Coordinates of C-alpha atoms and ligand atoms in Angstrom, one line a residue:
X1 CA -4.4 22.9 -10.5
X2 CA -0.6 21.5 -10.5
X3 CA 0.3 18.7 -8.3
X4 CA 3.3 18.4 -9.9
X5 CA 5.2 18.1 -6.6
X6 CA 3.4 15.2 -5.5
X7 CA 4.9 11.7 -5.7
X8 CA 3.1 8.9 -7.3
X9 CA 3.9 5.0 -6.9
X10 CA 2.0 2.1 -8.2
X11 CA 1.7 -1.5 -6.2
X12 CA 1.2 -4.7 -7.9
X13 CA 1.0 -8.1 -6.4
X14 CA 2.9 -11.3 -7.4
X15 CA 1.2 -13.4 -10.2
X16 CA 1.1 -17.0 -10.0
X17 CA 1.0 -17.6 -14.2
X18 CA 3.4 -16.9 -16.8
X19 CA 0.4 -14.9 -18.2
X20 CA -0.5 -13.1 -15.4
X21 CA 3.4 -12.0 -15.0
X22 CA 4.1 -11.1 -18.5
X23 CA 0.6 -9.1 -18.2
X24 CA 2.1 -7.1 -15.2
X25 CA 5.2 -6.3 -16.9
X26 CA 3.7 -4.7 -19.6
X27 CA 1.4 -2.7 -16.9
X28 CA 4.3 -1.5 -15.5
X29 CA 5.6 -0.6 -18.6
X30 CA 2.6 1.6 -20.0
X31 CA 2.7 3.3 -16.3
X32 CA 6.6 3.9 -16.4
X33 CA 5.6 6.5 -19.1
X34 CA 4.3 8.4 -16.2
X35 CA 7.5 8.7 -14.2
X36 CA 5.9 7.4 -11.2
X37 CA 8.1 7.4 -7.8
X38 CA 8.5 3.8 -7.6
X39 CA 6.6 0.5 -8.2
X40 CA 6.0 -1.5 -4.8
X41 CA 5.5 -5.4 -4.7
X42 CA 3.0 -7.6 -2.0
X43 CA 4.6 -10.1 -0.4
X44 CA 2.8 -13.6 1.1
X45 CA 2.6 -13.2 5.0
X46 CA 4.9 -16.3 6.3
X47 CA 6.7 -16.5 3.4
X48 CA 4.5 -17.8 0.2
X49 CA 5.9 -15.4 -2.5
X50 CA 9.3 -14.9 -1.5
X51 CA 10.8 -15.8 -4.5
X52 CA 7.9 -14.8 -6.6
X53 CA 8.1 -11.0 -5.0
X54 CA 11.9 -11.4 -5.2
X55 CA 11.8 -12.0 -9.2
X56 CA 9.3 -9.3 -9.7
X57 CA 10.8 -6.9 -8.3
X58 CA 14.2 -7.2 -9.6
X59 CA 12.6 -7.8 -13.2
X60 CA 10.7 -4.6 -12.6
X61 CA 14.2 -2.8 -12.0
X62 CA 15.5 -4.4 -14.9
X63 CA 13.6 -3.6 -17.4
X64 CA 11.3 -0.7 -16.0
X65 CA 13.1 2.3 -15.3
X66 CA 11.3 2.9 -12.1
X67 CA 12.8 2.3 -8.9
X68 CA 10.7 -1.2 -7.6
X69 CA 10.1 -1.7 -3.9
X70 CA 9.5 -5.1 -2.3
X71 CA 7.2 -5.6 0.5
X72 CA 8.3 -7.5 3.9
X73 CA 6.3 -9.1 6.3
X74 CA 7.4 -10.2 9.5
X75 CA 5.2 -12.8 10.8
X76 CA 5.7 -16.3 9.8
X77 CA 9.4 -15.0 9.0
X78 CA 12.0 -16.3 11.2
X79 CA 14.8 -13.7 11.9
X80 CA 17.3 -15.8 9.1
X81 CA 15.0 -15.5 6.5
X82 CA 14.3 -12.0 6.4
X83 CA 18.5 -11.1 7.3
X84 CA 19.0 -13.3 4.3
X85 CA 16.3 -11.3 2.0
X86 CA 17.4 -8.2 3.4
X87 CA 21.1 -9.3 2.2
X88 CA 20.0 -9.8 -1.4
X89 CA 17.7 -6.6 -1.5
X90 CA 20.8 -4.3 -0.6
X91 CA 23.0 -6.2 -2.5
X92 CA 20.8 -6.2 -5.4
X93 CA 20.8 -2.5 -5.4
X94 CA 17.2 -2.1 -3.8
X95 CA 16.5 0.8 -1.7
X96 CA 13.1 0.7 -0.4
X97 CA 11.1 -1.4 1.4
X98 CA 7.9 -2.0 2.3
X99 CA 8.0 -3.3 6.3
X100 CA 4.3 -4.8 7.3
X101 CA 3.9 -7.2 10.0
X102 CA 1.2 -9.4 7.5
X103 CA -1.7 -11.1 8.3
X104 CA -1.3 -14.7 8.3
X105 CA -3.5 -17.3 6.2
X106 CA -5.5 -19.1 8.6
X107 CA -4.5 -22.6 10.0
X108 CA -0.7 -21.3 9.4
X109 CA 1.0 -20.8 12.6
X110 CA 3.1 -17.9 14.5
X111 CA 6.1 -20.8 15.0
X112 CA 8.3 -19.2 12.9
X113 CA 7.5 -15.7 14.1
X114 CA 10.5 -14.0 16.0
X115 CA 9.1 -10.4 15.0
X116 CA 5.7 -9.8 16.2
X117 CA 5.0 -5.9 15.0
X118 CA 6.2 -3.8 12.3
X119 CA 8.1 -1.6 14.6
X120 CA 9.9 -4.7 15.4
X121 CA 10.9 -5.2 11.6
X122 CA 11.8 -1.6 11.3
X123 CA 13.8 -2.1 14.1
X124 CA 15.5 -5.1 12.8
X125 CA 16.1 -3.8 9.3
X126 CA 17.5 -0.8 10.9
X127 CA 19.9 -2.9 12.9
X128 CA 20.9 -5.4 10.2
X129 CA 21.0 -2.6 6.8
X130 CA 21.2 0.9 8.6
X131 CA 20.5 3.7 6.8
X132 CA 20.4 2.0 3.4
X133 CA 16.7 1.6 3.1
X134 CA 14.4 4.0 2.5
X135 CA 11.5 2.5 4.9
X136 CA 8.1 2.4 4.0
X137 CA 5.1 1.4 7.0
X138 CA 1.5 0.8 7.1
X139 CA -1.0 3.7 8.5
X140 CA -4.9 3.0 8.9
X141 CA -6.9 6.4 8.7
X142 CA -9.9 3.9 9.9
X143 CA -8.0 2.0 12.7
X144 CA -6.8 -1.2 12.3
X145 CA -9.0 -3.9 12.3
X146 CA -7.4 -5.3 15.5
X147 CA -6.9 -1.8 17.4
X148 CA -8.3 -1.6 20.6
X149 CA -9.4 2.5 20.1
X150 CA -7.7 5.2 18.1
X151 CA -5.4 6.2 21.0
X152 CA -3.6 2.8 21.0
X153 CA -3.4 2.8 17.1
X154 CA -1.9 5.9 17.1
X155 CA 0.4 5.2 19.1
X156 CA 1.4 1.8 17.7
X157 CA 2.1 3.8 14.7
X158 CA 4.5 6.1 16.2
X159 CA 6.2 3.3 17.6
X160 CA 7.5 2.9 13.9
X161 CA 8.6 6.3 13.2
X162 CA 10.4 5.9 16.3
X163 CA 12.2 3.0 15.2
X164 CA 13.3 4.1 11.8
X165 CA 10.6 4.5 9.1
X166 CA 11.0 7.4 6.7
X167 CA 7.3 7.3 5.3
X168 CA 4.2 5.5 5.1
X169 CA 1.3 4.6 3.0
X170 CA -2.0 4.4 4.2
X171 CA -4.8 1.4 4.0
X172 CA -7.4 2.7 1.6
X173 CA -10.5 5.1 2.6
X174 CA -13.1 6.4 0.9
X175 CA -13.5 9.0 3.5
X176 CA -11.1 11.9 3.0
X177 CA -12.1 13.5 6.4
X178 CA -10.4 9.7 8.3
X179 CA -7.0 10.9 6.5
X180 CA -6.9 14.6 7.9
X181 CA -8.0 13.5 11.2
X182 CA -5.2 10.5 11.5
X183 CA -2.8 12.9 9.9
X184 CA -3.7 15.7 12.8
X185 CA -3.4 13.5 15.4
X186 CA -0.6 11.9 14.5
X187 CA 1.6 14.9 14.0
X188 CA 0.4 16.1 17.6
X189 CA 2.5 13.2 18.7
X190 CA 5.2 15.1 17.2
X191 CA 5.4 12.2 14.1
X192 CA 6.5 14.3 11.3
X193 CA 7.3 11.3 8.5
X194 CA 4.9 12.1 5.0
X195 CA 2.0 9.8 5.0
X196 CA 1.2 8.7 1.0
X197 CA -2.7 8.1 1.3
X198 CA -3.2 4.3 -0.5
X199 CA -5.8 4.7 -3.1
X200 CA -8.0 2.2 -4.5
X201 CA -9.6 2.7 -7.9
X202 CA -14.0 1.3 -7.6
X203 CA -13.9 -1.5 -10.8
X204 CA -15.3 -4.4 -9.3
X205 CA -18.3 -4.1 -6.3
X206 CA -18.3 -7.2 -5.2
X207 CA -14.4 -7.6 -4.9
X208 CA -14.3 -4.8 -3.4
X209 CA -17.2 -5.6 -0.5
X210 CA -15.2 -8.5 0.2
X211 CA -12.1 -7.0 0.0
X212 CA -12.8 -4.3 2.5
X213 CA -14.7 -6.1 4.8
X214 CA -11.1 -8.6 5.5
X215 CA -9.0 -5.2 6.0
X216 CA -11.9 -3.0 7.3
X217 CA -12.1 0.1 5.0
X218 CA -15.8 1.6 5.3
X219 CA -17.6 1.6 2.0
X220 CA -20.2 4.9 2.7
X221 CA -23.4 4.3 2.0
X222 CA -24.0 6.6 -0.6
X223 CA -21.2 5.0 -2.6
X224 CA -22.3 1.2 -1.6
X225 CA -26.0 1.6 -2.7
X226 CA -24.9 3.1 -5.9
X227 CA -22.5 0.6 -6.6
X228 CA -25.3 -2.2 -6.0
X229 CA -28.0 -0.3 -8.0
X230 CA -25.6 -0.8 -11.2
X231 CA -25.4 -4.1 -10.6
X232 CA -23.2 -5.7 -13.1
X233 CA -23.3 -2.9 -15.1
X234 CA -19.4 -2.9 -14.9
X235 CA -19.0 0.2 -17.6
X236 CA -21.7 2.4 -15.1
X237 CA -19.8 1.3 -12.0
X238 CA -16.2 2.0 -13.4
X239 CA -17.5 6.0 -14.6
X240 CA -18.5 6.5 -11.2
X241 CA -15.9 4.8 -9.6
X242 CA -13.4 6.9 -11.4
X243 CA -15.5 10.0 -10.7
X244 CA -16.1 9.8 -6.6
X245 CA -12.1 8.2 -6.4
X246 CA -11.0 11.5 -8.6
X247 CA -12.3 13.9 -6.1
X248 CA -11.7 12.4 -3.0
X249 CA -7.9 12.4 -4.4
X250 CA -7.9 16.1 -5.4
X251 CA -9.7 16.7 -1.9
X252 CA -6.8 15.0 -0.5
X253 CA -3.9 16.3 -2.5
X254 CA -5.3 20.4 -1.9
X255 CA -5.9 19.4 1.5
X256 CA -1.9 18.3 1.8
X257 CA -1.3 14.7 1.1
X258 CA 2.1 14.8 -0.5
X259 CA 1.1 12.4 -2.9
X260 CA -1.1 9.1 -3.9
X261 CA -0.5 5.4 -4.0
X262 CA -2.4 3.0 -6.1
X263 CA -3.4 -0.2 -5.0
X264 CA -3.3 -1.5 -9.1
X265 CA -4.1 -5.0 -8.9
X266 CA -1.6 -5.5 -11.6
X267 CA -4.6 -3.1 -14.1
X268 CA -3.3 0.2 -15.7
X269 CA -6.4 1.7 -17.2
X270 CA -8.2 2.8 -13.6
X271 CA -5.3 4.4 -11.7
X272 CA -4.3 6.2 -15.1
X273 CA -7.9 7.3 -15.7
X274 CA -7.9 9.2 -12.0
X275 CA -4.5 10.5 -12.7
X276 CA -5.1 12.0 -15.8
X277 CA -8.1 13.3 -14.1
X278 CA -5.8 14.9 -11.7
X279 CA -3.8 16.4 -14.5
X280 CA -1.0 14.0 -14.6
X281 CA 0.7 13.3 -17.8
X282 CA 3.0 11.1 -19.3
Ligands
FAD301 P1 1.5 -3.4 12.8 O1 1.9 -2.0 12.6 O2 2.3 -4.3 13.6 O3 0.0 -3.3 13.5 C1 -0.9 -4.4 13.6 C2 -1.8 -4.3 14.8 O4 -1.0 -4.5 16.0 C3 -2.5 -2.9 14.9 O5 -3.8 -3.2 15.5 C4 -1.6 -2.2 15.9 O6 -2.3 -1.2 16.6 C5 -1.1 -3.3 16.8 N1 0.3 -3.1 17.2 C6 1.3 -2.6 16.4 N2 2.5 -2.5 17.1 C7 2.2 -3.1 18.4 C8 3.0 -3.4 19.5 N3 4.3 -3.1 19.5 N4 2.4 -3.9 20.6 C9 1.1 -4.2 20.6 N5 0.3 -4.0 19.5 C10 0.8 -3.4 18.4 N6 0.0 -7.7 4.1 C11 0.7 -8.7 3.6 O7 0.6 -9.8 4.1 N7 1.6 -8.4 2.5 C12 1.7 -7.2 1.9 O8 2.5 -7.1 1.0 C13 1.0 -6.1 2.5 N8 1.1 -4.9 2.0 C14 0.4 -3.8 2.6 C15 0.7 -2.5 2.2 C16 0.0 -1.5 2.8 C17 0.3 -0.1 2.3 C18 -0.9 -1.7 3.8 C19 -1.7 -0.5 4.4 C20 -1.1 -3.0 4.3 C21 -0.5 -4.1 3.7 N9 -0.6 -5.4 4.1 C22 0.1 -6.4 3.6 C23 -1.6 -5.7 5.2 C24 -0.9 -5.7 6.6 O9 0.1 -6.7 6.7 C25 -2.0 -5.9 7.6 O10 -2.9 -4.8 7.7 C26 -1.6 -6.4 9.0 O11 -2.7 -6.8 9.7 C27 -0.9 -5.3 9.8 O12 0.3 -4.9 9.3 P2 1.1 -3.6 9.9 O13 2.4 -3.6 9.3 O14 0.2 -2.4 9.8 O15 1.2 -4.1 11.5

């Protein structure tokens, strides 16, 4: 099976090291081979790595020839600051963004917070840039861990294709089923804008437990107790990471999605593994 026609993008985060950078250039480098659709870049709710994600991304369109994305976030942001990054994203040539709302570290306050929600950013980069971004959002096949029910999620989300967003990328699932439901639902509220199911690659258990209990992405049982039964057993849990993650994808792409996004954490070898999987090749 081709999924030729499918896009694939790659996110990485902002290192604090020299090491850690150079290490993520030359990840993005072996994955450039692959043509992907863009690189995207996190960004530190309220602010703590602007300039890191800033450099990143404008080293990644430098020297990667793959179109780089920045994430936003508009809490802890005042309205200044993100007109001013906004500014030196256009005029640095950028043309897609990431807009998130973030999630704050605790103890760091809302003070600075003009935008509450994401549909307020979209709004706002839609008022201050026009049509010059190509506008990712956030979608959450398993709710959002602060959503009252499904209804008001759902909603919440079309508030953003409302206000401008051309696409979106989903938190991750293991759960192919979540995906088509949000995806039915959604478009019943007459949303038409592609949503890219996020995908992350199984290479570390307990990251991962702790990872997805913060941002509330259901671990199935069949996959946890497998995953704890290998124990440190890294090589065991990494086959049968890439295994379960390969078919849920290929479920996912025959089933529609119009393409996959890789949450990397700045490592090649697991998102290339379930794209070859998939057939892709550089
Ligand atoms: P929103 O869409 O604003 O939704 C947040 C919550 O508020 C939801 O419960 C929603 O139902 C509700 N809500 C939304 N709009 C309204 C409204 N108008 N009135 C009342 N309630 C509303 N975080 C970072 O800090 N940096 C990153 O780089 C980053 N990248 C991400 C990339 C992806 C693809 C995803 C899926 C998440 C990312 N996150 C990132 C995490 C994200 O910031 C958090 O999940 C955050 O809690 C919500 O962001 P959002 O943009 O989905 O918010």
């Amino acid at each position: 099976m081709s999924f030729a026609d499918k896009s694939f993008s790659f996110e990485f985060f902002p290192t604090k090291t020299e090491a850690g950078h150079e290490k993520l250039m030359a990840v993005a480098r072996q994955l450039a081979a692959y043509q992907p659709e863009f690189f995207s870049c996190t960004y530190g709710a309220g602010g703590s790595t602007r300039d890191r994600t800033f450099d990143t991304v404008m080293q990644l369109e430098r020297e990667v020839q793959v179109p780089a994305a920045p994430h936003l976030s508009c809490v802890g942001d005042s309205k200044a600051e993100l007109r001013q990054l906004l500014a030196q994203y256009r005029d640095a040539g950028i043309k897609r963004i990431v807009a998130l709302r973030g999630d704050l570290p605790s103890g760091m306050g809302m003070a600075a917070s003009e935008l509450r929600h994401a549909n307020d950013l979209v709004e706002f980069i839609r008022a201050e840039t026009g049509d010059h971004f190509h506008i990712e959002v956030a979608a959450y096949p398993e709710m959002h861990p602060q959503a009252r029910n499904l209804e008001d999620d759902l909603a919440h989300f079309a508030r953003k294709a409302k206000a401008g967003a051309d696409s979106a990328i989903t938190q991750y699932f293991f759960n192919a089923d979540s995906y088509f439901y949000f995806v039915e639902r959604i478009r019943k509220l007459g949303v038409e804008i592609p949503i890219v199911p996020g995908i992350m690659p199984i290479t570390n258990y307990s990251k991962l437990a702790r990872f997805s209990e913060a941002c509330g992405a259901e671990i199935p049982r069949w996959i946890r107790k497998q995953l704890e039964a290998y124990n440190d057993d890294s090589a065991s849990i990494q086959a049968f990471g890439e295994e379960v993650i390969s078919r849920m994808c290929e479920q996912l792409l025959v089933g529609g999605a119009p393409g996959l996004h890789f949450y990397t954490l700045n490592q090649a070898q697991a998102s290339l593994a379930i794209w070859k999987n998939l057939g892709g090749a550089a």
